[in-house]
Amino acid sequence: MTYSAPLRLFWYNKEQNFGDAISATIVAHVAGRDVVWAGHGRCELYALGSLMKMIRNNQTKPRERGGKPFVWGSGAMSGFADLSFLKHVRVTLLRGPVTAALLQRDDRLFGDAGLLIAEALRALDGAPPQRQDVIGLVPHMHFADDPKFVRIAAENPRIKLIDVRNPDAHAVVREIASCAHVFSQSLHGLVTADAYGIPNTWIDPQGIHGGAMLKFHDYAAGIGRALGTPVEPRDVADLAVKAPTGDLPYAEGIATSKEALRASFPAGLKQREAA
């Protein structure tokens, strides 16, 4: 298809958070089209984020105009008593096997759409950020001003506090991409680090919202990553001293998910060059 109109994408925009904001960058890159935000009634695509509950709540009947929206690289954070909403959407790929199980699907390939941010941003920047001897500390947006995180960075010059609420989402990605290791309480802090092949450690997400543990395990299982137990914020400074900076042992799983994301993107939403 050749389009002059932008692709209509839904992403969560009630709070400033880079993990939601980069959805448009990634979709524009894969689709080869401009992207605009659209609400549940007009969007053509759902992508990055734990959006399944919102999809369930808003795609409850057939649309009067337009086709069913696609779901690509999205995930869930809880179960569903009623799955009838699925007949009103077209699922092409889910974030992980936990989401698939909650939707009673027998999928084999998975991927969080955020895994494509490295290639999407490189297409804009021309080159990835230069890696530095810096340890990134990425609190969840609701804990970005928490004194314990501020103190960790203030007392350890090698540790850089990264604020996911920065209105420039690309700047957040570049900060993460320039680190030697990343400690993150934000799911897409980990996803972004994985996208760039940067070793990373999961910080306990307790208290950020319901279903937090589920979404981390869902994502990790989708790339074949043994996530283990999250570390406590108080332990970050000590762990940072010997934090690994080499290759990721689950890099093959990341590559498989990236390929699955590219292959499953709805062909009918892609821009095709005129002959």
Short mmCIF file of C-alpha atoms in Angstrom, two decimals:
data_model
loop_
_atom_site.label_atom_id
_atom_site.label_comp_id
_atom_site.label_asym_id
_atom_site.label_seq_id
_atom_site.Cartn_x
_atom_site.Cartn_y
_atom_site.Cartn_z
CA MET A 1 0.00 0.00 0.00
CA THR A 2 1.04 3.59 -0.58
CA TYR A 3 -0.25 6.00 2.05
CA SER A 4 -0.34 9.77 2.35
CA ALA A 5 -2.14 9.72 5.70
CA PRO A 6 -0.25 8.84 8.90
CA LEU A 7 -0.77 5.53 10.67
CA ARG A 8 -3.14 5.87 13.61
CA LEU A 9 -1.49 4.37 16.70
CA PHE A 10 -2.73 4.20 20.28
CA TRP A 11 -0.27 4.58 23.12
CA TYR A 12 -0.78 5.49 26.76
CA ASN A 13 -0.18 9.23 27.13
CA LYS A 14 -1.81 10.16 30.42
CA GLU A 15 1.62 10.35 32.09
CA GLN A 16 5.01 11.23 30.62
CA ASN A 17 7.02 8.04 30.31
CA PHE A 18 9.58 7.21 27.63
CA GLY A 19 8.46 3.58 27.47
CA ASP A 20 5.09 4.64 26.06
CA ALA A 21 6.38 7.54 24.00
CA ILE A 22 8.86 5.49 21.94
CA SER A 23 6.02 3.39 20.54
CA ALA A 24 5.46 5.96 17.80
CA THR A 25 9.17 6.03 16.89
CA ILE A 26 9.31 2.26 16.55
CA VAL A 27 6.08 1.93 14.58
CA ALA A 28 7.06 4.75 12.22
CA HIS A 29 10.36 2.98 11.54
CA VAL A 30 8.83 -0.43 10.85
CA ALA A 31 5.86 0.88 8.88
CA GLY A 32 7.83 3.46 6.90
CA ARG A 33 5.09 6.00 7.60
CA ASP A 34 4.38 8.96 9.81
CA VAL A 35 2.47 8.07 12.96
CA VAL A 36 -0.13 9.99 14.94
CA TRP A 37 -1.83 9.20 18.24
CA ALA A 38 -5.42 7.99 17.94
CA GLY A 39 -7.97 6.95 20.53
CA HIS A 40 -9.48 3.51 20.92
CA GLY A 41 -12.29 4.24 18.47
CA ARG A 42 -10.03 5.20 15.55
CA CYS A 43 -6.64 3.58 16.11
CA GLU A 44 -5.36 1.06 13.59
CA LEU A 45 -2.73 -0.41 15.87
CA TYR A 46 -1.83 -1.10 19.50
CA ALA A 47 1.86 -1.71 20.10
CA LEU A 48 4.26 -1.10 22.97
CA GLY A 49 2.99 -1.38 26.53
CA SER A 50 0.80 -3.43 28.87
CA LEU A 51 -2.29 -2.43 26.93
CA MET A 52 -4.45 -5.56 26.97
CA LYS A 53 -6.73 -4.40 29.80
CA MET A 54 -7.39 -1.11 28.00
CA ILE A 55 -8.00 -3.03 24.79
CA ARG A 56 -10.44 -5.32 26.60
CA ASN A 57 -12.30 -2.35 28.08
CA ASN A 58 -12.56 -0.42 24.83
CA GLN A 59 -12.87 -2.97 22.03
CA THR A 60 -16.17 -4.44 23.18
CA LYS A 61 -18.11 -4.38 19.92
CA PRO A 62 -17.53 -4.14 16.16
CA ARG A 63 -16.66 -0.73 14.82
CA GLU A 64 -19.21 1.05 12.70
CA ARG A 65 -16.44 2.29 10.42
CA GLY A 66 -12.97 0.93 9.75
CA GLY A 67 -11.50 -2.48 10.32
CA LYS A 68 -10.39 -4.22 13.47
CA PRO A 69 -7.28 -2.72 15.11
CA PHE A 70 -4.12 -4.82 15.20
CA VAL A 71 -2.29 -5.78 18.40
CA TRP A 72 1.48 -6.05 17.90
CA GLY A 73 4.04 -6.57 20.66
CA SER A 74 1.67 -5.67 23.51
CA GLY A 75 1.21 -7.41 26.85
CA ALA A 76 -1.08 -7.94 29.82
CA MET A 77 -0.63 -7.52 33.57
CA SER A 78 -3.61 -9.58 34.78
CA GLY A 79 -6.10 -12.22 33.71
CA PHE A 80 -9.45 -11.77 31.97
CA ALA A 81 -12.83 -13.17 32.95
CA ASP A 82 -14.17 -12.55 29.46
CA LEU A 83 -12.16 -12.92 26.25
CA SER A 84 -14.92 -11.95 23.83
CA PHE A 85 -13.08 -8.71 23.03
CA LEU A 86 -10.53 -10.72 21.05
CA LYS A 87 -12.96 -11.11 18.16
CA HIS A 88 -12.85 -7.33 17.71
CA VAL A 89 -9.05 -7.10 17.31
CA ARG A 90 -6.37 -8.83 15.23
CA VAL A 91 -3.46 -10.12 17.31
CA THR A 92 -0.24 -10.52 15.32
CA LEU A 93 2.30 -10.90 18.16
CA LEU A 94 2.23 -10.71 21.95
CA ARG A 95 4.91 -9.62 24.40
CA GLY A 96 5.37 -13.00 26.04
CA PRO A 97 3.95 -16.43 26.87
CA VAL A 98 2.29 -15.27 30.08
CA THR A 99 0.12 -12.85 28.11
CA ALA A 100 -0.57 -15.60 25.57
CA ALA A 101 -1.69 -17.97 28.33
CA LEU A 102 -3.96 -15.33 29.86
CA LEU A 103 -5.57 -14.92 26.44
CA GLN A 104 -5.77 -18.72 25.99
CA ARG A 105 -3.54 -18.63 22.92
CA ASP A 106 -1.00 -21.27 21.93
CA ASP A 107 1.63 -18.92 20.48
CA ARG A 108 5.27 -19.87 19.92
CA LEU A 109 6.91 -16.55 19.04
CA PHE A 110 6.88 -13.41 21.17
CA GLY A 111 8.40 -9.96 21.41
CA ASP A 112 7.99 -6.63 23.16
CA ALA A 113 7.84 -3.97 20.46
CA GLY A 114 10.38 -1.93 22.46
CA LEU A 115 13.12 -4.32 21.35
CA LEU A 116 13.23 -2.51 18.00
CA ILE A 117 14.13 0.89 19.50
CA ALA A 118 17.85 0.52 18.79
CA GLU A 119 17.37 0.12 15.05
CA ALA A 120 14.59 2.71 14.95
CA LEU A 121 16.71 5.37 16.65
CA ARG A 122 19.81 4.47 14.67
CA ALA A 123 17.83 5.16 11.49
CA LEU A 124 17.30 8.69 12.82
CA ASP A 125 20.70 9.30 14.43
CA GLY A 126 22.96 7.45 12.02
CA ALA A 127 24.97 5.74 14.77
CA PRO A 128 24.34 4.34 18.26
CA PRO A 129 25.50 6.31 21.33
CA GLN A 130 29.06 5.67 22.43
CA ARG A 131 29.30 3.25 25.36
CA GLN A 132 30.77 4.81 28.52
CA ASP A 133 31.98 3.46 31.85
CA VAL A 134 28.73 4.48 33.51
CA ILE A 135 26.13 2.48 35.42
CA GLY A 136 22.59 3.54 34.61
CA LEU A 137 19.97 3.66 37.37
CA VAL A 138 16.42 3.76 35.99
CA PRO A 139 13.60 4.08 38.55
CA HIS A 140 9.99 3.58 37.52
CA MET A 141 8.34 6.90 36.65
CA HIS A 142 6.38 6.88 39.93
CA PHE A 143 9.63 6.61 41.91
CA ALA A 144 11.86 8.91 39.85
CA ASP A 145 12.13 11.40 42.73
CA ASP A 146 12.45 8.80 45.48
CA PRO A 147 15.20 9.94 47.88
CA LYS A 148 16.79 6.50 47.99
CA PHE A 149 17.48 6.56 44.25
CA VAL A 150 18.65 10.17 44.33
CA ARG A 151 21.00 9.32 47.19
CA ILE A 152 22.49 6.28 45.43
CA ALA A 153 23.47 8.39 42.42
CA ALA A 154 24.70 11.30 44.55
CA GLU A 155 27.00 9.05 46.59
CA ASN A 156 28.36 7.06 43.64
CA PRO A 157 29.86 9.15 40.80
CA ARG A 158 29.87 6.18 38.39
CA ILE A 159 26.09 5.73 38.78
CA LYS A 160 23.88 7.93 36.60
CA LEU A 161 20.23 8.51 37.54
CA ILE A 162 18.06 8.36 34.41
CA ASP A 163 14.62 9.99 34.56
CA VAL A 164 12.10 8.20 32.32
CA ARG A 165 9.76 11.21 32.57
CA ASN A 166 12.02 13.32 30.36
CA PRO A 167 9.77 14.77 27.62
CA ASP A 168 12.50 13.87 25.12
CA ALA A 169 12.02 10.10 25.02
CA HIS A 170 14.89 9.68 22.57
CA ALA A 171 17.23 11.33 25.07
CA VAL A 172 16.26 8.71 27.66
CA VAL A 173 17.04 5.94 25.19
CA ARG A 174 20.42 7.49 24.36
CA GLU A 175 21.27 7.75 28.06
CA ILE A 176 20.48 4.07 28.60
CA ALA A 177 22.34 3.08 25.43
CA SER A 178 25.51 4.85 26.59
CA CYS A 179 25.77 2.81 29.82
CA ALA A 180 28.01 -0.16 30.53
CA HIS A 181 25.33 -1.75 32.73
CA VAL A 182 21.79 -0.76 33.64
CA PHE A 183 19.84 -1.29 36.86
CA SER A 184 16.18 -0.70 36.12
CA GLN A 185 12.85 -0.66 37.93
CA SER A 186 11.22 0.28 34.63
CA LEU A 187 10.38 -2.58 32.28
CA HIS A 188 11.34 -0.58 29.24
CA GLY A 189 14.58 0.39 30.88
CA LEU A 190 15.45 -3.32 30.73
CA VAL A 191 13.96 -3.75 27.25
CA THR A 192 15.95 -0.80 25.90
CA ALA A 193 19.15 -2.12 27.44
CA ASP A 194 18.45 -5.53 25.88
CA ALA A 195 17.78 -3.88 22.52
CA TYR A 196 21.31 -2.42 22.62
CA GLY A 197 22.92 -5.56 24.05
CA ILE A 198 23.73 -3.88 27.36
CA PRO A 199 23.81 -6.10 30.48
CA ASN A 200 21.09 -5.12 32.91
CA THR A 201 19.66 -5.96 36.31
CA TRP A 202 16.06 -5.91 37.46
CA ILE A 203 15.23 -3.74 40.49
CA ASP A 204 12.26 -4.80 42.62
CA PRO A 205 9.14 -3.14 41.15
CA GLN A 206 7.06 -3.58 44.30
CA GLY A 207 4.53 -0.79 44.69
CA ILE A 208 4.65 0.64 41.16
CA HIS A 209 1.29 -0.88 40.18
CA GLY A 210 -0.63 -4.14 40.22
CA GLY A 211 0.75 -6.86 37.96
CA ALA A 212 4.27 -5.44 37.89
CA MET A 213 5.98 -8.77 38.52
CA LEU A 214 3.89 -10.45 35.84
CA LYS A 215 4.91 -8.10 33.04
CA PHE A 216 8.62 -8.52 33.76
CA HIS A 217 8.39 -12.31 33.75
CA ASP A 218 6.21 -12.22 30.64
CA TYR A 219 8.78 -10.19 28.74
CA ALA A 220 11.75 -12.23 29.96
CA ALA A 221 10.13 -15.56 29.11
CA GLY A 222 9.45 -14.24 25.61
CA ILE A 223 13.17 -13.83 24.92
CA GLY A 224 14.30 -16.91 26.85
CA ARG A 225 15.85 -14.88 29.65
CA ALA A 226 16.24 -16.35 33.12
CA LEU A 227 15.19 -13.22 34.99
CA GLY A 228 15.66 -14.48 38.53
CA THR A 229 14.80 -12.43 41.60
CA PRO A 230 14.86 -8.62 41.48
CA VAL A 231 17.47 -6.80 43.54
CA GLU A 232 16.60 -4.31 46.27
CA PRO A 233 17.41 -0.62 45.67
CA ARG A 234 19.64 -0.58 48.75
CA ASP A 235 21.91 -3.19 47.13
CA VAL A 236 22.46 -1.38 43.83
CA ALA A 237 25.60 0.53 44.85
CA ASP A 238 27.40 -2.62 46.01
CA LEU A 239 26.27 -4.70 43.03
CA ALA A 240 27.32 -1.97 40.60
CA VAL A 241 30.97 -2.42 41.56
CA LYS A 242 31.12 -5.83 39.88
CA ALA A 243 28.20 -5.54 37.47
CA PRO A 244 28.85 -7.51 34.26
CA THR A 245 29.53 -5.55 31.08
CA GLY A 246 30.02 -8.32 28.51
CA ASP A 247 27.75 -10.04 26.00
CA LEU A 248 24.22 -11.06 26.91
CA PRO A 249 23.80 -14.84 27.36
CA TYR A 250 20.28 -14.63 25.92
CA ALA A 251 21.22 -12.57 22.85
CA GLU A 252 19.89 -15.26 20.52
CA GLY A 253 16.46 -14.97 22.13
CA ILE A 254 16.50 -11.21 21.61
CA ALA A 255 17.40 -11.69 17.95
CA THR A 256 14.57 -14.19 17.52
CA SER A 257 12.06 -11.79 19.05
CA LYS A 258 13.28 -8.90 16.91
CA GLU A 259 12.81 -10.99 13.78
CA ALA A 260 9.36 -12.09 14.96
CA LEU A 261 8.39 -8.45 15.48
CA ARG A 262 9.51 -7.46 11.99
CA ALA A 263 7.81 -10.45 10.37
CA SER A 264 4.51 -10.03 12.24
CA PHE A 265 4.00 -6.32 11.67
CA PRO A 266 0.75 -5.94 9.70
CA ALA A 267 1.70 -5.79 6.03
CA GLY A 268 -1.37 -3.73 5.23
CA LEU A 269 -0.12 -0.90 7.45
CA LYS A 270 3.30 -0.64 5.83
CA GLN A 271 4.22 2.00 3.31
CA ARG A 272 5.29 0.65 -0.04
CA GLU A 273 7.50 2.65 -2.34
CA ALA A 274 5.84 3.68 -5.58
CA ALA A 275 7.06 1.76 -8.62
#
